[in-house]
Structure formats: structure tokens, C-alpha cells
Amino acid sequence: MTGPYLIISADTHAGLPTERYRAFLDRRHHAAFDEFLARQDAMAEARKDLGLQNEEFAEEWFGEHAEELRAGWDAARRDAELDADGVAAEVIFPDADAVSATTAAPFGAGLGMVGADYEPELALAGAAAHNRWLAGLCQDSPERRRGVIVAPIVGDVPGAVREIRRAHADGLRGGIMIPSMWGEGERPYHDRCYDPVWEACAELGLPVHTHVGAAPRHELGTHLGLYVTEVVWWSARPLWFLIWTGVFERFPALRFGVTEAGAWWTGNLLWQMDVAYDREHGTRKLASFGEHMRRRPSEYFDAHCFIGMSTPKRRELAQRYEAGVGNLLWGNDFPHPEGTWPHTRDWLAHAFADIPVDESRAMLGLNAASVYGFDTAALAPVAARIGPTPADLGQDGADTTLWDVPRRTGRHWLTGPDVPAVIGRPL
Amino acid sequence: MTGPYLIISADTHAGLPTERYRAFLDRRHHAAFDEFLARQDAMAEARKDLGLQNEEFAEEWFGEHAEELRAGWDAARRDAELDADGVAAEVIFPDADAVSATTAAPFGAGLGMVGADYEPELALAGAAAHNRWLAGLCQDSPERRRGVIVAPIVGDVPGAVREIRRAHADGLRGGIMIPSMWGEGERPYHDRCYDPVWEACAELGLPVHTHVGAAPRHELGTHLGLYVTEVVWWSARPLWFLIWTGVFERFPALRFGVTEAGAWWTGNLLWQMDVAYDREHGTRKLASFGEHMRRRPSEYFDAHCFIGMSTPKRRELAQRYEAGVGNLLWGNDFPHPEGTWPHTRDWLAHAFADIPVDESRAMLGLNAASVYGFDTAALAPVAARIGPTPADLGQDGADTTLWDVPRRTGRHWLTGPDVPAVIGRPL
């Protein structure tokens, strides 16, 4: 109970400086890539118009971290930064630079992709370029890395499945990232046309992810507050599309995760779906939820889903028994400035000081080890060398009894009480 | 403290059997109305395909309540049902029949309207027919009724403003109901084109509402679970559009409410908006939220918004201090089967037994009296005659000390603690 933590970040980012992706792109797309590069300045201006870049902050960030940020694509530098942060292993999503987008994979094949907004052939080509490069990165310290396959599945399902299989054969084992938004006019994720994607991922043991990023910009305009408020919902949306429409019944080995969209909405979502499914008063007048629904929504969630909550707020950790401690995966969002790098050790001490050690071990590493198949024995020496201990997080002697009632209560709608129990420190 | 409650339902429904709206419709739309009526059977089939009607339940419901359901359009019958339920006054939305939609206003001008899906001229004509009829209904027992003006504002803003002013002059004082969804391709509610609507409502003292009902059916297909899970979000969405984009700065007298979409999401929403606005770690990299944002989102919420939570679950009441006790309006959703009629007295005793009496008085009536300008002196005799007392709700001698810490904590992100306090009964 007192040994160092095996800390796995279920949310990191890597990507080449954009122009260097050319070497990983099929030659027939080079001309289109030149045009894409020529539009990068206009894209940067558009980002500024959307309020996505605070100039003063950007200057400070790049000034202070110029050298360290090479970790976005340099494996040795990357290991050094992970070591310093106490992180033994990582699950790698695209787009290393979330401040000024200088590491964008070709043709927008990254966090912000929306199915309706890209040209499928180019998006798949850009994704393949990134996936090829990422497979190389993951060959350095392979026990520490799981690379996520970028998979623009909307528009060309067979092409996407081919790329998923190719990238898997190439060594990528971190699952796939699909566009969180299919976009207006494209087929939603309950459509059977996507079954070959779910089938391939179930067969290959690749979890399917959405990652926060996309939102309906044409509706939100340049109102940054709208973007910040809605982006979580759009990222999480495919989760209930899969749960309610029988996808997990058809593909029992499929796993699905929502990354960097927080976990604060999870308890409410499960409560709302379960009480509807149980046909409490408000849904008695409605017809069936479908013969394919054989279990409560929260049971599908527990069996198939996880939340890459990244850097949890204390509010979210306080509500962890509703989401399920075993379903929550911590991440440092390295090297994004909204993450905890390079101060992860301090952040962990702040957030986890009164969280029971066994629960902390689950959320900080063991849950991710299980979802992504990390070899914990192979990682043990790394953890022993760099991992913070419970004492380092201030957990020795911490009073964890505050959590007794919330833990026993769990999902109150299933355990009996008619109100939740989230007990904070008394004012 | 022991006297009867003044109970105001901030969510009831009234509407004529569809074909009887003809008398309230301009003659030039009669031909279109005949076509609309001819499509009602097909619409009913479509509702069944969507899972919105449980045949067995519908048969039972109409069998048991055939006579009482005439209260949907008959004022005397209505007063008798409200009396029996202990409800002194009501705020009236359209669509009395939410089981088989036999009281739909012409051309879809009701709860389910989506801006992009209607023809503005017809929608306004249908709304006017309903509004004219409703003004008549409200002339019976006027002290007990506030009729909500149906206002399809998307597509023809000047026409909608004319109808709002006409209906207000006709005596309707319950505010307006706008489509919760503008729909794909139509202008979102941050667009300045809607300023004349906000201006008129601010001037006339009419609260603007969305009411639960619409959802993007073309994306959800016939998957009822998706509809149930998403419909709340689509109904609440305009709330943050108005808060983040300066509408309440431009129209300081404007009030906005979300009705029958529950209140369970409110605390999370306010927390998330406030911490973003306060530029905590996760939003430092972003630019400004706009010069028009002079206060925290929760301050705009408190000053301008309310939640017509209708029939609250215990879970929602337990979280009332984050939403704000003064912002929550109870409703019985009469005469919809998902509401509490005809058993409201029992439901109140179940939900409110351990809620402090002063807070119950606010949520059950006084908040609505303030938002809608009910004359509480005129209603006092009605309340004295029919209102349940705290003793009737089991509140005399109830232990309310359970709520002391949650009440003192309130919105923890503003009061200090880093975790919420929602204390349920210990398991």
C-alpha cells in the first residue's frame, strides 16, 4: 500500500510539426498537402477569431517551454518529460500543439475532425500519415506507449476499416479515435453502416474513442463561451448512441471511451438513462426502448465503456462512485497547457490527498492498464524509479472516512436511497 | 408557517381538440388546415414509429380519465381538477394531449416545433389560432391562469413580434414559448436578428420559455432512448446561448426559463460555465469570453433565468442549492400522464416531506408568483380552500437538519469548498 504508484496517462498528445508529415504521406497527395500547408496561416487566423488563442499566454507558454515541447515528437525528450512528471506510460492522441496548432496532421485528421467537413479520401490519407509516424514513435520505449489510431470513419467505412487494420498491423495498440461529430447530413453512429468498424475493433481489441475538440462552429459563431460549454456534450454524444441502439449487444467485445471531456456529467447521464429504462413514472406512456436493450444502460456502461477523465477536478472525484471508480482513467493531457504537465506531482497531491489509495491506484494507472493491455510487470521498474508514493501525495494518515457514505451509496437509484450522497468538507 | 400552501403549477397544458381550432384560424388558412387535418393520421403513425406511444398505456389512460381530460379545454372542468390536485394557479403551455396528440394546434405550432421544419406563415397562423383560443380560456378564473403565447420566432421575426404584441394585448400574460431548436440552416439565438423579440418581451414583461419536446429526429431515428436522453439538452440549449452572448446585457429586463426539462443539469452547467469564465487552469490558454460578459454566468442566471422543473425527482431537490432555491418552479404538468395529476398531493408528500417549509413555499408557488406576476392576495382564498398544509405533506416535525451543510455550501465553487455537499440519508 505504500509503494510507488504505477501512473499511466490515458490522455497525451503527439504529432510532428505539420510540414514534416509530408514524408509519411502517399506521394499522390503531395500536391493537396501543399495546398493544405498554404492554408495554415488562414487557419491560424480563424482560430484566433474563434477565441481559441490567447496571444499573451501563447508567448509565455512557448517562451518558457520551447525546448521541452519538442517532446511532442521526440521520443527521448518525451520519456524525460514523462519521467519528471512521474508518468510511467501513456495513451497517445494526435495534435501535440493545442495552443497554436503547429503539429496538425495533414488535412485536419486530428482532434477537431467532423465527418461532414472533410473529404474522406484526404482525411484517410492524413490519418494514415499520422498513424505511420506514430507507430514509429511507439517503437521507442514500447512498454510505455499505446498509440491511438486516427480513424475518420465517416464517409468511407471500408477505407477506414482498411486503415484501422493496417495501423494495427503496424503496431498501434491504443485503440482508434473517431470523429466525435458525424456532422449534418452524414449518417449517425447508430447506423448499421458503421458495423464493420465496430466489428474490426472488437476483433482486434481496439477501444474506440472520441476525444474532446469538435463542436458545431457554424452554430456557435465566435462565441467562445458557447464552445467551452458545448464541446463536452458533442464529444460524449456517441456514448449514448452506442448504448441505446444495441451496438454493444451486437459486438460484445467492443469497448468505448470518451477522453478529455471530464467525468462530471457521467453520474447524471447514467441516472437519467437508467430511470428512463426502468420505466419510472415519466416514461410509462412511452413504448419500448427496443428488444435489443436487454440490460440497464449503466450495465452496458460498466461492461463496455470508460471515461478518460484526464485531469479531474475535485468536484468530479467527489462524484466518482456514481461513474464507477473502475471506469475512470486519469490523464495529464501532456503536453497541452490545460493539462497538469509539467507539475503533475503537485496536481496529484492536490486532487488525490484524501482519496483512498486503492481507488487512486485504479484511477491513476490500473484501469488504463486493463483497458489498453499495458504490461504492468514490464512497467514496474519504471514506476519504481519515477512513481510518486502515497506519502508523496499526502495520503499517509489522510482521513478517508468522509467517503464512507458516498462509497456505500454508489448509484443511489440502484442501491436504495432516493438522493445522492456526495459529502464534502463541512463549511 | 403552518397555513396552507399557495401552490402554483408553472407547467400545465391546454389545447382544443385539433379540428376545433378552425374557428380561431384566419379564413385564408382554412384550405391549408384541411390538408393539415388530413395528415393527422399519418402523424399519429409516425409518433408510434418513434416509440412515443405505448398502446396499452394509452388505452388505460383514456379509459380511466375520459371525462377529466376534457379539462384540457373546458375551464370549469379545469378548475375542478386543479382544485382536487391542490393547485391554486397555473402557467399554461400548449398541447393538452401528450399521449396521442389529439389537441395539436394547427400546423404544428406546439411543443415540438423546430424552426427549420415549419413554414413561418403557417406556423404563425397556427400559433395565433391557439393564442386566441387560450386568451378566452384565461378569461375564466383569470386570477388563476397565465397563458403562454406560442411564438414561432424562427423565420419571420417581425411577424412573430406582431403576434406577441397582439396576444399580449389580447390578455395573455404567461410569457412566450419559442422553438427550443432553431434547426439546421436557421439562425441561432445569438443572432442579432432576434433582438426585436427579446426587446418586445423585456418591454412587455413577458418571460421567454423553451419547453421540452423537440429533438433532432433525423439523427435519432426511431431510437426512443436517444430521444429521452437528448431532449433535455436540446430544450435547455438556448439558455446558455443567451447567457454567453450578451443578450441579458442588452435587455436587462429580459427573463428566460426552461420548462419541463428537469433541474438536474443546472448545478453542473453553472459550475462549468463559472469556472471557465473565471479562467481557471483549463481555460487560461483561451482568449476573452467577450467584452459583453461583465459578470459570471451564474450571476446572469440568478438575475434573469428560472427553471420550470415541473415534477422534481428527489435527486434534483437534493441538489437545489446549486441551482438556487429561488430559481426553481414546481409544476404538475397537468394533464399529462408523466406529471403528478391527479395524485399531486401524494407526490408532494413524497418529494417534499423533509424539505424546509420556507423553501417549499418558494418552489411550490412564490417563485412562480414572482416570475409571472400572480396576485397572491387574490389567490389567497383559493389557497385557503384547496391548498395542502405542511402537515399534509408530512413536514411537521420533519428533520431538516440533513440539509444544513448543503445549504451553507450552496455553490461550492463560489463559497470555498472544492467539493459539493449533497447529503443523503445514510445507508
GROMACS .gro file of C-alpha atoms in nm, chain B residues 6-273:
model
  268
  433LEU     CA    1  -5.022   2.862  -0.227
  434ILE     CA    2  -4.942   2.611  -0.498
  435ILE     CA    3  -4.883   2.735  -0.850
  436SER     CA    4  -4.812   2.491  -1.128
  437ALA     CA    5  -4.556   2.652  -1.357
  438ASP     CA    6  -4.625   2.384  -1.617
  439THR     CA    7  -4.972   2.288  -1.733
  440HIS     CA    8  -5.111   2.229  -2.079
  441ALA     CA    9  -5.429   2.324  -2.258
  442GLY     CA   10  -5.544   2.290  -2.613
  443LEU     CA   11  -5.856   2.235  -2.818
  444PRO     CA   12  -5.933   1.911  -2.998
  445THR     CA   13  -5.743   1.983  -3.318
  446GLU     CA   14  -6.032   2.029  -3.560
  447ARG     CA   15  -6.197   2.287  -3.333
  448TYR     CA   16  -5.907   2.528  -3.385
  449ARG     CA   17  -6.064   2.606  -3.726
  450ALA     CA   18  -6.287   2.865  -3.565
  451PHE     CA   19  -5.981   3.056  -3.442
  452LEU     CA   20  -5.789   3.038  -3.765
  453ASP     CA   21  -5.791   3.310  -4.029
  454ARG     CA   22  -6.018   3.204  -4.312
  455ARG     CA   23  -5.736   3.225  -4.567
  456HIS     CA   24  -5.565   2.932  -4.395
  457HIS     CA   25  -5.868   2.702  -4.389
  458ALA     CA   26  -5.765   2.510  -4.700
  459ALA     CA   27  -5.418   2.450  -4.560
  460PHE     CA   28  -5.581   2.345  -4.234
  461ASP     CA   29  -5.786   2.081  -4.414
  462GLU     CA   30  -5.465   1.942  -4.557
  463PHE     CA   31  -5.307   1.952  -4.211
  464LEU     CA   32  -5.603   1.761  -4.065
  465ALA     CA   33  -5.577   1.504  -4.342
  466ARG     CA   34  -5.219   1.438  -4.238
  467GLN     CA   35  -5.305   1.376  -3.870
  468ASP     CA   36  -5.344   1.001  -3.911
  469ALA     CA   37  -5.004   0.976  -4.077
  470MET     CA   38  -4.859   1.190  -3.798
  471ALA     CA   39  -5.008   0.955  -3.540
  472GLU     CA   40  -4.844   0.660  -3.716
  473ALA     CA   41  -4.514   0.844  -3.719
  474ARG     CA   42  -4.544   0.903  -3.345
  475LYS     CA   43  -4.593   0.533  -3.293
  476ASP     CA   44  -4.288   0.454  -3.509
  477LEU     CA   45  -4.089   0.685  -3.286
  478GLY     CA   46  -4.197   0.488  -2.980
  479LEU     CA   47  -4.379   0.787  -2.837
  480GLN     CA   48  -4.697   0.594  -2.773
  481ASN     CA   49  -4.746   0.285  -2.561
  482GLU     CA   50  -5.079   0.146  -2.687
  483GLU     CA   51  -5.162  -0.039  -2.370
  484PHE     CA   52  -5.089   0.262  -2.157
  485ALA     CA   53  -5.286   0.493  -2.388
  486GLU     CA   54  -5.593   0.270  -2.369
  487GLU     CA   55  -5.579   0.262  -1.992
  488TRP     CA   56  -5.517   0.635  -1.964
  489PHE     CA   57  -5.804   0.741  -2.186
  490GLY     CA   58  -6.029   0.474  -2.041
  491GLU     CA   59  -5.976   0.590  -1.685
  492HIS     CA   60  -5.977   0.964  -1.749
  493ALA     CA   61  -6.210   1.020  -2.044
  494GLU     CA   62  -6.421   1.274  -1.862
  495GLU     CA   63  -6.147   1.451  -1.665
  496LEU     CA   64  -5.936   1.504  -1.975
  497ARG     CA   65  -6.197   1.747  -2.107
  498ALA     CA   66  -6.018   1.978  -1.862
  499GLY     CA   67  -5.768   2.022  -2.144
  500TRP     CA   68  -6.004   2.280  -2.294
  501ASP     CA   69  -6.301   2.322  -2.058
  502ALA     CA   70  -6.242   2.592  -1.796
  503ALA     CA   71  -6.492   2.474  -1.535
  504ARG     CA   72  -6.369   2.116  -1.556
  505ARG     CA   73  -6.017   2.253  -1.538
  506ASP     CA   74  -6.077   2.441  -1.215
  507ALA     CA   75  -6.232   2.130  -1.062
  508GLU     CA   76  -5.925   1.921  -1.146
  509LEU     CA   77  -5.684   2.188  -1.022
  510ASP     CA   78  -5.883   2.215  -0.700
  511ALA     CA   79  -5.869   1.841  -0.645
  512ASP     CA   80  -5.494   1.848  -0.702
  513GLY     CA   81  -5.446   2.136  -0.455
  514VAL     CA   82  -5.322   2.369  -0.728
  515ALA     CA   83  -5.436   2.731  -0.694
  516ALA     CA   84  -5.295   2.870  -1.019
  517GLU     CA   85  -5.126   2.764  -1.339
  518VAL     CA   86  -4.899   2.867  -1.625
  519ILE     CA   87  -5.046   2.720  -1.942
  520PHE     CA   88  -4.842   2.575  -2.229
  521PRO     CA   89  -4.998   2.417  -2.542
  522ASP     CA   90  -5.072   2.052  -2.626
  523ALA     CA   91  -5.314   1.918  -2.367
  524ASP     CA   92  -5.288   1.565  -2.503
  525ALA     CA   93  -4.930   1.439  -2.482
  526VAL     CA   94  -5.037   1.077  -2.528
  527SER     CA   95  -5.191   1.074  -2.873
  528ALA     CA   96  -5.164   1.437  -2.980
  529THR     CA   97  -5.535   1.493  -3.045
  530THR     CA   98  -5.516   1.855  -2.928
  531ALA     CA   99  -5.245   1.982  -3.161
  532ALA     CA  100  -5.262   2.347  -3.264
  533PRO     CA  101  -5.273   2.396  -3.641
  534PHE     CA  102  -4.957   2.346  -3.844
  535GLY     CA  103  -4.751   2.204  -3.559
  536ALA     CA  104  -4.741   2.524  -3.355
  537GLY     CA  105  -4.677   2.346  -3.026
  538LEU     CA  106  -4.423   2.181  -2.801
  539GLY     CA  107  -4.238   2.004  -3.078
  540MET     CA  108  -4.186   2.291  -3.316
  541VAL     CA  109  -3.843   2.323  -3.481
  542GLY     CA  110  -3.768   2.645  -3.665
  543ALA     CA  111  -3.628   2.485  -3.977
  544ASP     CA  112  -3.918   2.240  -4.009
  545TYR     CA  113  -4.216   2.473  -4.036
  546GLU     CA  114  -4.341   2.719  -4.290
  547PRO     CA  115  -4.327   3.051  -4.098
  548GLU     CA  116  -4.654   3.194  -4.228
  549LEU     CA  117  -4.848   2.882  -4.138
  550ALA     CA  118  -4.673   2.835  -3.803
  551LEU     CA  119  -4.760   3.192  -3.707
  552ALA     CA  120  -5.119   3.139  -3.819
  553GLY     CA  121  -5.145   2.822  -3.614
  554ALA     CA  122  -4.989   2.991  -3.314
  555ALA     CA  123  -5.232   3.281  -3.346
  556ALA     CA  124  -5.526   3.040  -3.353
  557HIS     CA  125  -5.406   2.875  -3.033
  558ASN     CA  126  -5.323   3.207  -2.868
  559ARG     CA  127  -5.668   3.348  -2.949
  560TRP     CA  128  -5.839   3.046  -2.802
  561LEU     CA  129  -5.611   3.046  -2.496
  562ALA     CA  130  -5.687   3.411  -2.423
  563GLY     CA  131  -6.050   3.310  -2.396
  564LEU     CA  132  -5.973   3.022  -2.163
  565CYS     CA  133  -5.775   3.257  -1.939
  566GLN     CA  134  -6.076   3.486  -1.900
  567ASP     CA  135  -6.232   3.218  -1.682
  568SER     CA  136  -6.087   3.241  -1.330
  569PRO     CA  137  -5.829   3.491  -1.460
  570GLU     CA  138  -5.653   3.520  -1.124
  571ARG     CA  139  -5.567   3.151  -1.153
  572ARG     CA  140  -5.425   3.150  -1.506
  573ARG     CA  141  -5.130   3.274  -1.704
  574GLY     CA  142  -5.141   3.169  -2.068
  575VAL     CA  143  -4.813   3.126  -2.255
  576ILE     CA  144  -4.806   3.280  -2.602
  577VAL     CA  145  -4.688   3.030  -2.865
  578ALA     CA  146  -4.427   3.219  -3.064
  579PRO     CA  147  -4.256   3.054  -3.364
  580ILE     CA  148  -3.990   3.326  -3.384
  581VAL     CA  149  -3.762   3.149  -3.635
  582GLY     CA  150  -3.814   3.253  -3.995
  583ASP     CA  151  -4.025   3.567  -3.957
  584VAL     CA  152  -3.914   3.780  -3.666
  585PRO     CA  153  -4.131   4.083  -3.743
  586GLY     CA  154  -4.434   3.858  -3.782
  587ALA     CA  155  -4.358   3.687  -3.453
  588VAL     CA  156  -4.321   4.018  -3.273
  589ARG     CA  157  -4.656   4.132  -3.413
  590GLU     CA  158  -4.819   3.815  -3.286
  591ILE     CA  159  -4.654   3.850  -2.944
  592ARG     CA  160  -4.785   4.206  -2.912
  593ARG     CA  161  -5.129   4.109  -3.038
  594ALA     CA  162  -5.159   3.818  -2.795
  595HIS     CA  163  -5.033   4.029  -2.507
  596ALA     CA  164  -5.293   4.294  -2.589
  597ASP     CA  165  -5.545   4.010  -2.600
  598GLY     CA  166  -5.466   3.940  -2.235
  599LEU     CA  167  -5.204   3.663  -2.236
  600ARG     CA  168  -4.952   3.725  -1.959
  601GLY     CA  169  -4.765   3.395  -1.921
  602GLY     CA  170  -4.472   3.490  -2.141
  603ILE     CA  171  -4.384   3.337  -2.474
  604MET     CA  172  -4.270   2.992  -2.580
  605ILE     CA  173  -4.014   2.985  -2.860
  606PRO     CA  174  -3.895   2.675  -3.050
  607SER     CA  175  -3.619   2.519  -2.843
  608MET     CA  176  -3.450   2.428  -3.171
  609TRP     CA  177  -3.395   2.678  -3.448
  610GLY     CA  178  -3.296   2.381  -3.665
  611GLU     CA  179  -3.028   2.323  -3.924
  612GLY     CA  180  -2.966   2.619  -4.150
  613GLU     CA  181  -3.164   2.868  -3.943
  614ARG     CA  182  -3.007   3.146  -3.742
  615PRO     CA  183  -2.908   3.051  -3.384
  616TYR     CA  184  -3.042   3.254  -3.094
  617HIS     CA  185  -2.724   3.456  -3.051
  618ASP     CA  186  -2.803   3.623  -3.383
  619ARG     CA  187  -2.899   3.988  -3.355
  620CYS     CA  188  -3.195   3.923  -3.584
  621TYR     CA  189  -3.384   3.805  -3.275
  622ASP     CA  190  -3.325   4.126  -3.079
  623PRO     CA  191  -3.674   4.259  -3.161
  624VAL     CA  192  -3.820   3.953  -2.987
  625TRP     CA  193  -3.611   4.000  -2.673
  626GLU     CA  194  -3.685   4.371  -2.680
  627ALA     CA  195  -4.061   4.322  -2.701
  628CYS     CA  196  -4.062   4.063  -2.424
  629ALA     CA  197  -3.847   4.277  -2.197
  630GLU     CA  198  -4.076   4.574  -2.260
  631LEU     CA  199  -4.397   4.380  -2.202
  632GLY     CA  200  -4.268   4.183  -1.904
  633LEU     CA  201  -4.313   3.851  -2.081
  634PRO     CA  202  -4.069   3.575  -1.980
  635VAL     CA  203  -3.931   3.378  -2.274
  636HIS     CA  204  -3.953   2.999  -2.245
  637THR     CA  205  -3.840   2.687  -2.410
  638HIS     CA  206  -4.041   2.379  -2.321
  639VAL     CA  207  -3.920   2.024  -2.356
  640GLY     CA  208  -4.029   1.844  -2.671
  641ALA     CA  209  -3.812   1.897  -2.978
  642ALA     CA  210  -3.509   1.691  -3.070
  643PRO     CA  211  -3.320   1.624  -3.396
  644ARG     CA  212  -3.533   1.333  -3.505
  645HIS     CA  213  -3.345   1.292  -3.833
  646GLU     CA  214  -3.036   1.200  -3.633
  647LEU     CA  215  -3.204   0.999  -3.358
  648GLY     CA  216  -3.409   0.778  -3.587
  649THR     CA  217  -3.668   0.572  -3.407
  650HIS     CA  218  -3.443   0.508  -3.110
  651LEU     CA  219  -3.657   0.617  -2.817
  652GLY     CA  220  -3.366   0.601  -2.572
  653LEU     CA  221  -3.179   0.861  -2.774
  654TYR     CA  222  -3.480   1.089  -2.772
  655VAL     CA  223  -3.530   1.056  -2.397
  656THR     CA  224  -3.161   1.117  -2.329
  657GLU     CA  225  -3.117   1.418  -2.557
  658VAL     CA  226  -3.443   1.606  -2.542
  659VAL     CA  227  -3.349   1.781  -2.219
  660TRP     CA  228  -3.027   1.917  -2.366
  661TRP     CA  229  -3.194   2.050  -2.679
  662SER     CA  230  -3.457   2.220  -2.467
  663ALA     CA  231  -3.207   2.383  -2.234
  664ARG     CA  232  -2.962   2.486  -2.505
  665PRO     CA  233  -3.095   2.839  -2.568
  666LEU     CA  234  -3.026   2.919  -2.202
  667TRP     CA  235  -2.650   2.926  -2.247
  668PHE     CA  236  -2.683   3.090  -2.588
  669LEU     CA  237  -2.849   3.388  -2.420
  670ILE     CA  238  -2.613   3.395  -2.120
  671TRP     CA  239  -2.282   3.378  -2.311
  672THR     CA  240  -2.367   3.612  -2.594
  673GLY     CA  241  -2.470   3.921  -2.404
  674VAL     CA  242  -2.845   3.911  -2.459
  675PHE     CA  243  -2.914   3.986  -2.092
  676GLU     CA  244  -2.671   4.279  -2.103
  677ARG     CA  245  -2.858   4.425  -2.399
  678PHE     CA  246  -3.202   4.356  -2.249
  679PRO     CA  247  -3.168   4.385  -1.870
  680ALA     CA  248  -3.539   4.328  -1.811
  681LEU     CA  249  -3.548   4.001  -2.003
  682ARG     CA  250  -3.625   3.675  -1.823
  683PHE     CA  251  -3.576   3.327  -1.961
  684GLY     CA  252  -3.699   2.991  -1.837
  685VAL     CA  253  -3.660   2.626  -1.935
  686THR     CA  254  -3.973   2.427  -1.862
  687GLU     CA  255  -4.018   2.056  -1.801
  688ALA     CA  256  -3.658   1.972  -1.878
  689GLY     CA  257  -3.580   1.898  -1.515
  690ALA     CA  258  -3.330   2.079  -1.299
  691TRP     CA  259  -3.072   1.805  -1.250
  692TRP     CA  260  -2.830   1.952  -1.504
  693THR     CA  261  -2.836   2.306  -1.369
  694GLY     CA  262  -2.568   2.278  -1.099
  695ASN     CA  263  -2.317   2.120  -1.335
  696LEU     CA  264  -2.390   2.378  -1.603
  697LEU     CA  265  -2.342   2.675  -1.370
  698TRP     CA  266  -2.026   2.522  -1.222
  699GLN     CA  267  -1.879   2.452  -1.563
  700MET     CA  268  -1.961   2.798  -1.702
   0.00000   0.00000   0.00000
